[in-house]
Coordinates of C-alpha atoms in Angstrom, one line a residue:
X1 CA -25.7 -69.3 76.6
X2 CA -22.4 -68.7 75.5
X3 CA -22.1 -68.3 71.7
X4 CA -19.1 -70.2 70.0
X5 CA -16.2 -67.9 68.1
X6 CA -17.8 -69.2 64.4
X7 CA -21.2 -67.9 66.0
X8 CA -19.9 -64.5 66.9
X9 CA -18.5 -64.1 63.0
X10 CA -21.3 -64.9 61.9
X11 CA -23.4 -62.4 63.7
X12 CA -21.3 -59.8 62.8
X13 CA -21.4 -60.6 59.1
X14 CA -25.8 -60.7 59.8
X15 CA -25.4 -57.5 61.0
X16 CA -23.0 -55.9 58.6
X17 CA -25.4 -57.2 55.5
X18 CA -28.7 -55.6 57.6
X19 CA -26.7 -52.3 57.7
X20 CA -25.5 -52.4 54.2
X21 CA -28.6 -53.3 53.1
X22 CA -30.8 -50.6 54.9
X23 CA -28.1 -48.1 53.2
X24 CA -28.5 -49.2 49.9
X25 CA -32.0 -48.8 50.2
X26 CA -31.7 -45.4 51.9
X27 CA -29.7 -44.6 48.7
X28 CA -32.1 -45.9 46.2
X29 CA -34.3 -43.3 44.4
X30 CA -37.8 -45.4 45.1
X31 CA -37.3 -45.6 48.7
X32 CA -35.7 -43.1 51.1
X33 CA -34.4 -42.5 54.4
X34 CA -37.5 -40.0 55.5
X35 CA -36.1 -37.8 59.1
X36 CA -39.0 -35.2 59.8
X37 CA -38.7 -32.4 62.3
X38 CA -42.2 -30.2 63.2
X39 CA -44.9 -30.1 65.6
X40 CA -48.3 -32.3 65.7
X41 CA -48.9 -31.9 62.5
X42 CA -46.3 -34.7 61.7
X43 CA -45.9 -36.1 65.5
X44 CA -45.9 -39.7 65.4
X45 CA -45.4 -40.2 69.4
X46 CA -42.6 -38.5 70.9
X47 CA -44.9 -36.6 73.0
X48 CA -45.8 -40.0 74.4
X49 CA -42.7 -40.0 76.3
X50 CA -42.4 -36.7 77.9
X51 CA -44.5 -35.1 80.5
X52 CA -46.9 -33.0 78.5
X53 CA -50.3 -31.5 78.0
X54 CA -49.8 -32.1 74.2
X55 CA -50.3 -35.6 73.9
X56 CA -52.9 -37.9 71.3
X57 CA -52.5 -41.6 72.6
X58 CA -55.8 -41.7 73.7
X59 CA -58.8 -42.3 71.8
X60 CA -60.5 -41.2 69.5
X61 CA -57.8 -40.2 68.0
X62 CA -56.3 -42.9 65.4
X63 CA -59.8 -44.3 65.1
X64 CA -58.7 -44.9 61.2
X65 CA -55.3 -46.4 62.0
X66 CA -56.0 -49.1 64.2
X67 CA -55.4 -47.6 67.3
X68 CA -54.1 -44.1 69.0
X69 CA -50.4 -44.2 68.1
X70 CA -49.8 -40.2 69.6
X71 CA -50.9 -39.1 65.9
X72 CA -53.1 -35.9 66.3
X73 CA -55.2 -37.5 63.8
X74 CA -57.9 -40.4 62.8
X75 CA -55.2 -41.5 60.8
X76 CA -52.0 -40.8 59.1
X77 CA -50.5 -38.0 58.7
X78 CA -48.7 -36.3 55.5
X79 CA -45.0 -37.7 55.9
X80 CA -46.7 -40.8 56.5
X81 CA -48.2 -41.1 53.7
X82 CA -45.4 -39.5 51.7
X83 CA -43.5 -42.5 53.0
X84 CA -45.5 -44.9 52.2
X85 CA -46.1 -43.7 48.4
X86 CA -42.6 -43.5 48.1
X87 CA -42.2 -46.9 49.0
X88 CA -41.4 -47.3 52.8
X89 CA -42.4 -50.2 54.3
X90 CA -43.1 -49.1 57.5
X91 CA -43.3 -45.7 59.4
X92 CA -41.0 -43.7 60.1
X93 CA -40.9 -44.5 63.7
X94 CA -40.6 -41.7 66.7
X95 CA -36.8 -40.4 68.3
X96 CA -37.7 -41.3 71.8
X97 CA -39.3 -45.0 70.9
X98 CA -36.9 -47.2 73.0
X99 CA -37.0 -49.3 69.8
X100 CA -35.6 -46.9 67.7
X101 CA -32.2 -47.6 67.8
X102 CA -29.3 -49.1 65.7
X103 CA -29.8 -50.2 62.2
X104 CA -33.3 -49.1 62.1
X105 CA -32.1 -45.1 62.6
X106 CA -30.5 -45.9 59.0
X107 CA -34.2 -45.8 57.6
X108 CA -34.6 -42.2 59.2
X109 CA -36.8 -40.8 62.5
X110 CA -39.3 -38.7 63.2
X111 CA -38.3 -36.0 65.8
X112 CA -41.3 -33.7 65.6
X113 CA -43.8 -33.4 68.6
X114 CA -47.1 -31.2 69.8
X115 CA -46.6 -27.7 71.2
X116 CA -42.9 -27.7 69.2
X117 CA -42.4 -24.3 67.7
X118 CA -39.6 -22.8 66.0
X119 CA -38.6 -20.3 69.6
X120 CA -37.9 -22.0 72.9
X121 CA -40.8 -20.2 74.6
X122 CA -43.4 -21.0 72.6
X123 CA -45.7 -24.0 73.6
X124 CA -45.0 -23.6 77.3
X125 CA -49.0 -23.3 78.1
X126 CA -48.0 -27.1 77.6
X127 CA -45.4 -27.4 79.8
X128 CA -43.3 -30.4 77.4
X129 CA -42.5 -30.1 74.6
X130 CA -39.8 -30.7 71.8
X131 CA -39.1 -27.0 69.6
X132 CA -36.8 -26.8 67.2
X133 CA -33.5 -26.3 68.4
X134 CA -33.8 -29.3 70.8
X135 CA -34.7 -31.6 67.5
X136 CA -32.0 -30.6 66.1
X137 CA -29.9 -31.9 69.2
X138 CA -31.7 -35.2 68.7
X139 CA -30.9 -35.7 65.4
X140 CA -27.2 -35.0 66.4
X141 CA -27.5 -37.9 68.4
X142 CA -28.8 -39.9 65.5
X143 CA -26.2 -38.8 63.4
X144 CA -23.5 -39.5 65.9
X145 CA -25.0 -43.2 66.7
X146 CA -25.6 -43.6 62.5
X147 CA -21.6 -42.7 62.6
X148 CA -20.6 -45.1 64.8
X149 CA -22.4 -47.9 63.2
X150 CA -21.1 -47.3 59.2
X151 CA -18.3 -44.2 59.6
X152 CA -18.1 -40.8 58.4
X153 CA -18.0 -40.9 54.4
X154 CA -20.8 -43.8 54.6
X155 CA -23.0 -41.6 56.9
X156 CA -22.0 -38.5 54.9
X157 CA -23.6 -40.5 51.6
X158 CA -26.8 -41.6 53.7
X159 CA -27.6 -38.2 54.8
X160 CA -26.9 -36.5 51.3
X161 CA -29.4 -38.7 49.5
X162 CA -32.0 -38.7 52.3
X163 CA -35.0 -36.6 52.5
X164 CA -35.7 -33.9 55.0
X165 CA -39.2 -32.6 56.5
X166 CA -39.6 -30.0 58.8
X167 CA -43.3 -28.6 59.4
X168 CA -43.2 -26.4 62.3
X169 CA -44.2 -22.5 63.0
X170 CA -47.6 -22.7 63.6
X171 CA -47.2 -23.3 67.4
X172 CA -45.3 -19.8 67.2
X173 CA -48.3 -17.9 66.5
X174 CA -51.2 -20.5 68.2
X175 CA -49.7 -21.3 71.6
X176 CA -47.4 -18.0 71.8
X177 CA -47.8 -14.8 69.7
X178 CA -51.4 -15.1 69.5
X179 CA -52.6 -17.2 72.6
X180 CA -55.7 -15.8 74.3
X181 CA -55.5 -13.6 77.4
X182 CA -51.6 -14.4 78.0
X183 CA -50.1 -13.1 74.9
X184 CA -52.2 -9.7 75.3
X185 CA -48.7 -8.2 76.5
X186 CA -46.0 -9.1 74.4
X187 CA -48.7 -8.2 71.4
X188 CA -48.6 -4.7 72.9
X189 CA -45.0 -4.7 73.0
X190 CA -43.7 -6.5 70.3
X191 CA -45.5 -5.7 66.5
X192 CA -46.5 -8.7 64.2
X193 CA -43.8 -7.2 61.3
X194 CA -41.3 -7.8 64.1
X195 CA -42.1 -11.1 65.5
X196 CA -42.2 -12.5 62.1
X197 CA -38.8 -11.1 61.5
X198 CA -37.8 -12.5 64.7
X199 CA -39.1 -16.2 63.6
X200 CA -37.3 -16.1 60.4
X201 CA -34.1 -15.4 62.1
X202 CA -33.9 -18.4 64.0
X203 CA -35.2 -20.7 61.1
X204 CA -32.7 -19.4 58.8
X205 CA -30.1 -20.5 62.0
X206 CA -31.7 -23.7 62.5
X207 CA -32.0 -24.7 59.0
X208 CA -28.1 -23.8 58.2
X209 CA -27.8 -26.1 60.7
X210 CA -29.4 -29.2 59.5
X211 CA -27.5 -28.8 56.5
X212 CA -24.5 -28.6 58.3
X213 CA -25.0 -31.7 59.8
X214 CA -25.7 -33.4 56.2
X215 CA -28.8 -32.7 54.7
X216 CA -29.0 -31.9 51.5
X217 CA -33.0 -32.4 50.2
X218 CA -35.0 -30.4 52.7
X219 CA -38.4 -29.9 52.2
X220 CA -39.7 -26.9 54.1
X221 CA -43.7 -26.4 54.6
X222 CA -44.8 -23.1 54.9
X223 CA -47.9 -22.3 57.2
X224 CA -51.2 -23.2 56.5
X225 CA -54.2 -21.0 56.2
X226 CA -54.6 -21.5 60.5
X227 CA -57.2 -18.8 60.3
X228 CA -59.1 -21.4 59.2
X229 CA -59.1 -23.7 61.5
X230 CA -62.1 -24.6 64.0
X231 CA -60.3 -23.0 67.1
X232 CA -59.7 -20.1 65.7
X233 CA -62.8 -19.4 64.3
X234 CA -64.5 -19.9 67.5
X235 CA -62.3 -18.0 69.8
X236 CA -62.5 -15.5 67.6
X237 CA -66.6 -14.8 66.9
X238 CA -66.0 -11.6 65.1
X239 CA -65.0 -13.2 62.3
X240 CA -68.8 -14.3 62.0
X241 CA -67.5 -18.0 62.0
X242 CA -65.5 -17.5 58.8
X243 CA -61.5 -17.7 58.7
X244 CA -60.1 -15.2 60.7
X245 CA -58.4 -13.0 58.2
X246 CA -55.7 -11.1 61.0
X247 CA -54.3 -14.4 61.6
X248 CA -54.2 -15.5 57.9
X249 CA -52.4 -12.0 57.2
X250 CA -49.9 -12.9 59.8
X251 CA -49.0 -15.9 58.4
X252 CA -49.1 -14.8 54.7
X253 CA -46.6 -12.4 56.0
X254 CA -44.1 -15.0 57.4
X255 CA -44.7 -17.5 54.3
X256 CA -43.9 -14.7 51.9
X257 CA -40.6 -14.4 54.2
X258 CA -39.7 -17.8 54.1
X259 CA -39.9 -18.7 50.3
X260 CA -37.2 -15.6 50.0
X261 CA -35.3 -17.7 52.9
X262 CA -35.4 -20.5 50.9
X263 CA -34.0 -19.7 47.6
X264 CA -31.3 -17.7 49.6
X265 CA -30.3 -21.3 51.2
X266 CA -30.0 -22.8 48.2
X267 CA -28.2 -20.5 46.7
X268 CA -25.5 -20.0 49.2
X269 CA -25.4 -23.9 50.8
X270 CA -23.5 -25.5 48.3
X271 CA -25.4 -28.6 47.0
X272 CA -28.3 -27.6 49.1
X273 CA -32.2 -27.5 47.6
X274 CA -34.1 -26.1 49.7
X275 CA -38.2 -27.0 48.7
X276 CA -40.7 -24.4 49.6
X277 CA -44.2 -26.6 50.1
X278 CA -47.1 -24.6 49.8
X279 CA -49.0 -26.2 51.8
X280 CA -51.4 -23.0 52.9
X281 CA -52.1 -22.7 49.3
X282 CA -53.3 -26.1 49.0
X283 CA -55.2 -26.5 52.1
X284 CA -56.9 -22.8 51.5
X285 CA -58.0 -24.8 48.3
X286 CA -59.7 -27.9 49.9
X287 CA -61.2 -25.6 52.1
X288 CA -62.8 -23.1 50.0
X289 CA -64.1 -26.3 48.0
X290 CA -64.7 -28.5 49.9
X291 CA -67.3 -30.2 48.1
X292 CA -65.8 -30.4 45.1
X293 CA -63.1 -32.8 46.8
X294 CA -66.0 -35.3 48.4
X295 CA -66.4 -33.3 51.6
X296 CA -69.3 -33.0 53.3
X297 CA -67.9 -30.2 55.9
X298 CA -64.9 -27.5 55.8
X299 CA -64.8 -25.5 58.4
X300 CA -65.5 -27.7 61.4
X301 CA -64.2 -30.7 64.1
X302 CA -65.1 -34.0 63.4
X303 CA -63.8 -34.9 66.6
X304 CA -65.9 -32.5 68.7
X305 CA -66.8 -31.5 72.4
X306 CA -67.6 -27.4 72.7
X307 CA -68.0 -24.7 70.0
X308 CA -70.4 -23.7 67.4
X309 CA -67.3 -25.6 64.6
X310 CA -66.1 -27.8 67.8
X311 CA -63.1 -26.0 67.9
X312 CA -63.1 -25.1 72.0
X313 CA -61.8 -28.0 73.5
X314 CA -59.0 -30.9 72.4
X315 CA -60.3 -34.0 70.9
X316 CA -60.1 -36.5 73.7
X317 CA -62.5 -39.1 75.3
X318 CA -65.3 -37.5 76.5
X319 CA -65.6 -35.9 72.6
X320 CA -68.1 -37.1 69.8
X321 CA -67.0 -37.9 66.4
X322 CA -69.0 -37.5 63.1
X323 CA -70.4 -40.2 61.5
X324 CA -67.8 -40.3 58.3
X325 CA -64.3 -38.8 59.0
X326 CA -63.9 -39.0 55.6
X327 CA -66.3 -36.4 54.9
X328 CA -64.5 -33.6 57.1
X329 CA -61.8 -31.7 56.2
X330 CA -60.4 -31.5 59.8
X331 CA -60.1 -34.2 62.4
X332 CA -60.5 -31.6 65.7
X333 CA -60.0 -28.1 66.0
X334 CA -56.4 -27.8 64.8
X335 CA -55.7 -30.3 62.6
X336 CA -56.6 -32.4 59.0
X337 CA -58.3 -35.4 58.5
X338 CA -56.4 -38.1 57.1
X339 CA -58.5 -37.3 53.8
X340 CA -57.2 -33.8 53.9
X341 CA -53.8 -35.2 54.4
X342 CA -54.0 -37.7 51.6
X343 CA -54.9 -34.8 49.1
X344 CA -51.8 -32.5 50.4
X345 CA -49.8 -35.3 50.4
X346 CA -50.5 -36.2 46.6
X347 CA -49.9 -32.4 45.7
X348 CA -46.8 -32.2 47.2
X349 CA -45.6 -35.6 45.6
X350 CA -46.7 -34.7 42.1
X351 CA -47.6 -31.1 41.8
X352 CA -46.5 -28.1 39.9
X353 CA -44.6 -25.1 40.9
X354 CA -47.8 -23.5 42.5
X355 CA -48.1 -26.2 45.5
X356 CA -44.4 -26.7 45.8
X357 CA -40.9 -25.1 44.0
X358 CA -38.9 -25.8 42.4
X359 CA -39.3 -29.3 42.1
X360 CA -42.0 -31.6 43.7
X361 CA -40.5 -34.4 45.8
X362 CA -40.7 -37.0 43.4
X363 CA -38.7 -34.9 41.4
X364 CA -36.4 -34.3 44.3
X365 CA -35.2 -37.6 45.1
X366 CA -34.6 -38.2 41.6
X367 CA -32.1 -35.0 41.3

């Protein structure tokens, strides 16, 4: 059908008042333009696009959410939930969705995706996967496509008010520095003291980089206490089925690191706050007490197939799941339950310089 001159002003003025609205709202201080960068901690479904070993569309997982959505969860995850509280309407939706294009980018995207670490190597056991630096390439794109649709100085105002997420490092030490059998080698060659060093390098490269492209609120998660988790405490039975305290020192190590990173961001990125989230701090919490936060379990898979704390294989279809999800702390050997999530979230929202500095997030988008 061929659409009359009137009827092509028109849609042009419709879609000018979508954009302008979407930025205003991007702008506001109750709702924000949410872009998150990690690894399946925060995936939302890239990994649904890409030929990968790390992928969660399948069931059981999302069993809380309605469906499997590429979450590695029964639910939602932290920046879901985050969005949600502070006021998004709808999730922030995945960078390689074919539907996540034009005005909707305004809102933000979710790069992040299973196996990602901060170096290109790690994850490979995987074979796709997103790291890092390539996220950082896909949000160029976003930036370049937001660019085109409202300018420079618009984007340049979108951007500066919006909030950044990046939860990633975990994969580095997992599924590279300390991966059974295949990382025996580089262990022997390269000390933990220098792979650390070698990690906080290339963040404090790729975060100068995000800010260089326009951000301005980045939150920054450090590592949680993956010692912890059910994999590791079953690949590892020395530990007695307790949290594995070499791989807890490790990350302790590259957390301590990172806060100094932080503050020495935001002190020489003009205009730049850089939030440490201390996430490992939080979730060591629940853990250790468990019970006094309504769980029933804190140290094993809900979502469970091998392993004395079902933390030997991936949860997947052939796998069992416990009776109440919300009664675990974690969903399947490496990850939270939504109920985990929804406690870390509310933390990181609204709590004090312990769980995140200097400022909680609420407190961020109001600064």
């Amino acid at each position: 059908m061929v659409m009359m001159p009137y009827e092509k002003d028109v849609a042009k003025v419709v879609f000018t008042l979508t954009i302008l609205l979407m930025l205003g709202n991007c702008l506001a201080k109750t709702l924000t333009c949410n872009f998150v960068f990690g690894d399946s901690l925060v995936e939302v479904g890239n990994n649904n696009y890409i030929v990968t070993l790390s992928r969660a569309n399948y069931v059981p997982n999302g069993i809380d959410f309605g469906r499997p959505t590429g979450r590695f969860t029964n639910g939602r995850t932290i920046v879901d939930i985050v969005g949600q509280e502070l006021g998004l309407k709808e999730f922030t939706p995945p960078y390689l969705a074919p539907t996540t294009t034009g005005p909707l980018l305004l809102k933000g995207v979710n790069y992040a995706s299973g196996g990602g670490g901060i170096l290109n190597q790690t994850g490979k056991i995987f074979v796709g996967r997103i790291n890092m630096d390539a996220q950082l390439d896909n949000f160029a794109n976003t930036r370049q496509d937001i660019i085109s649709q409202i300018g420079l100085p618009a984007t340049q105002d979108l951007l500066s008010g919006a909030l950044f997420t990046t939860v990633i490092g975990s994969n580095d030490f997992l599924n590279n520095y300390l991966t059974p059998v295949i990382s025996i080698v580089e262990r022997k060659l390269v000390s933990p003291e220098a792979f650390v060093r070698e990690l906080i390098s290339r963040f404090r490269g790729q975060l100068k980089r995000l800010y260089y492209m326009g951000a301005r609120k980045i939150i920054v998660a450090n590592l949680g206490p993956i010692g912890c988790i059910p994999y590791q405490r079953d690949v590892n039975p020395s530990s007695g089925g307790n949290c594995v305290a070499s791989t807890n020192h490790l990350v302790q190590n590259f957390n301590s690191q990172l806060k100094g990173l932080l503050k020495e961001l935001t002190n020489t990125l003009e205009g730049s706050t850089f939030v440490y989230a201390n996430v490992n701090r939080i979730v060591e919490d629940i853990v250790q007490n468990y019970k006094s936060y309504g769980f029933t379990n804190g140290d094993s898979a809900c979502c469970y197939l091998a392993g004395p704390h079902g933390g030997l294989v991936p949860c997947g279809p052939p796998s069992k799941v416990c009776y109440d999800t919300s009664k675990y702390v974690f969903w399947d050997p490496f990850h939270p339950s939504e109920s985990a999530n929804m406690i870390v979230a509310k933390r990181l929202l609204e709590g004090g310089n312990e769980d995140i500095s200097p400022m909680n997030v609420r407190t961020l988008l109001k600064s």
